[in-house]
């Protein structure tokens, strides 16, 4: 299990930042993933992380590359 931070991708559609459909930034252990969808199956909370706010949860991240979905489970 890891502590995950999920943020809205404000730079979507720009070079290197995914398409305009990649609306989520998911951070796990310092690595960032850009996804179109997020499915959260664990308790989470909101919190300010730097200048932005994030959804913060603890769980296991699985990436479904076919649907571009980050899935967080217990």
mmCIF file of N, CA, C and O in Angstrom, residues 22 31-37 61-71:
data_model
loop_
_atom_site.group_PDB
_atom_site.id
_atom_site.type_symbol
_atom_site.label_atom_id
_atom_site.label_comp_id
_atom_site.label_asym_id
_atom_site.label_seq_id
_atom_site.Cartn_x
_atom_site.Cartn_y
_atom_site.Cartn_z
ATOM 1 N N UNK A 22 -6.925 13.606 -20.690
ATOM 2 C CA UNK A 22 -6.149 13.135 -19.536
ATOM 3 C C UNK A 22 -6.278 14.163 -18.406
ATOM 4 O O UNK A 22 -5.421 15.004 -18.211
ATOM 5 N N UNK A 31 6.324 9.167 -8.523
ATOM 6 C CA UNK A 31 6.078 8.982 -9.956
ATOM 7 C C UNK A 31 4.684 9.493 -10.292
ATOM 8 O O UNK A 31 3.734 9.269 -9.551
ATOM 9 N N UNK A 32 4.588 10.181 -11.433
ATOM 10 C CA UNK A 32 3.318 10.758 -11.859
ATOM 11 C C UNK A 32 2.747 9.970 -13.030
ATOM 12 O O UNK A 32 3.458 9.612 -13.963
ATOM 13 N N UNK A 33 1.442 9.715 -12.965
ATOM 14 C CA UNK A 33 0.716 9.066 -14.055
ATOM 15 C C UNK A 33 -0.402 10.009 -14.488
ATOM 16 O O UNK A 33 -1.092 10.580 -13.646
ATOM 17 N N UNK A 34 -0.609 10.157 -15.793
ATOM 18 C CA UNK A 34 -1.706 10.952 -16.330
ATOM 19 C C UNK A 34 -2.776 9.993 -16.828
ATOM 20 O O UNK A 34 -2.485 9.097 -17.628
ATOM 21 N N UNK A 35 -4.008 10.156 -16.335
ATOM 22 C CA UNK A 35 -5.078 9.247 -16.722
ATOM 23 C C UNK A 35 -6.345 10.015 -17.089
ATOM 24 O O UNK A 35 -6.513 11.175 -16.715
ATOM 25 N N UNK A 36 -7.212 9.315 -17.817
ATOM 26 C CA UNK A 36 -8.491 9.908 -18.190
ATOM 27 C C UNK A 36 -9.551 9.700 -17.111
ATOM 28 O O UNK A 36 -10.486 10.479 -16.991
ATOM 29 N N UNK A 37 -9.406 8.614 -16.341
ATOM 30 C CA UNK A 37 -10.399 8.246 -15.333
ATOM 31 C C UNK A 37 -9.718 7.847 -14.031
ATOM 32 O O UNK A 37 -8.576 7.383 -14.043
ATOM 33 N N UNK A 61 -2.313 1.034 -6.186
ATOM 34 C CA UNK A 61 -2.652 1.606 -7.486
ATOM 35 C C UNK A 61 -2.516 0.544 -8.568
ATOM 36 O O UNK A 61 -1.511 -0.146 -8.652
ATOM 37 N N UNK A 62 -3.552 0.443 -9.385
ATOM 38 C CA UNK A 62 -3.511 -0.402 -10.578
ATOM 39 C C UNK A 62 -3.900 0.465 -11.752
ATOM 40 O O UNK A 62 -4.873 1.224 -11.680
ATOM 41 N N UNK A 63 -3.141 0.386 -12.835
ATOM 42 C CA UNK A 63 -3.427 1.173 -14.028
ATOM 43 C C UNK A 63 -4.041 0.274 -15.094
ATOM 44 O O UNK A 63 -3.451 -0.734 -15.475
ATOM 45 N N UNK A 64 -5.226 0.650 -15.558
ATOM 46 C CA UNK A 64 -5.860 -0.036 -16.678
ATOM 47 C C UNK A 64 -5.547 0.808 -17.906
ATOM 48 O O UNK A 64 -6.180 1.832 -18.147
ATOM 49 N N UNK A 65 -4.544 0.404 -18.644
ATOM 50 C CA UNK A 65 -4.077 1.199 -19.778
ATOM 51 C C UNK A 65 -5.067 1.177 -20.943
ATOM 52 O O UNK A 65 -5.093 2.093 -21.744
ATOM 53 N N UNK A 66 -5.892 0.160 -21.004
ATOM 54 C CA UNK A 66 -6.896 0.061 -22.071
ATOM 55 C C UNK A 66 -7.935 1.171 -21.964
ATOM 56 O O UNK A 66 -8.375 1.745 -22.958
ATOM 57 N N UNK A 67 -8.335 1.485 -20.713
ATOM 58 C CA UNK A 67 -9.338 2.530 -20.488
ATOM 59 C C UNK A 67 -8.730 3.808 -19.916
ATOM 60 O O UNK A 67 -9.476 4.752 -19.635
ATOM 61 N N UNK A 68 -7.418 3.818 -19.710
ATOM 62 C CA UNK A 68 -6.714 4.947 -19.104
ATOM 63 C C UNK A 68 -7.337 5.305 -17.746
ATOM 64 O O UNK A 68 -7.681 6.447 -17.491
ATOM 65 N N UNK A 69 -7.464 4.275 -16.894
ATOM 66 C CA UNK A 69 -8.068 4.447 -15.584
ATOM 67 C C UNK A 69 -7.081 4.085 -14.493
ATOM 68 O O UNK A 69 -6.456 3.023 -14.532
ATOM 69 N N UNK A 70 -6.945 4.968 -13.505
ATOM 70 C CA UNK A 70 -6.174 4.676 -12.288
ATOM 71 C C UNK A 70 -7.174 4.126 -11.282
ATOM 72 O O UNK A 70 -8.167 4.786 -10.950
ATOM 73 N N UNK A 71 -6.917 2.912 -10.783
ATOM 74 C CA UNK A 71 -7.821 2.248 -9.848
ATOM 75 C C UNK A 71 -7.086 2.096 -8.512
ATOM 76 O O UNK A 71 -6.018 1.507 -8.469
#
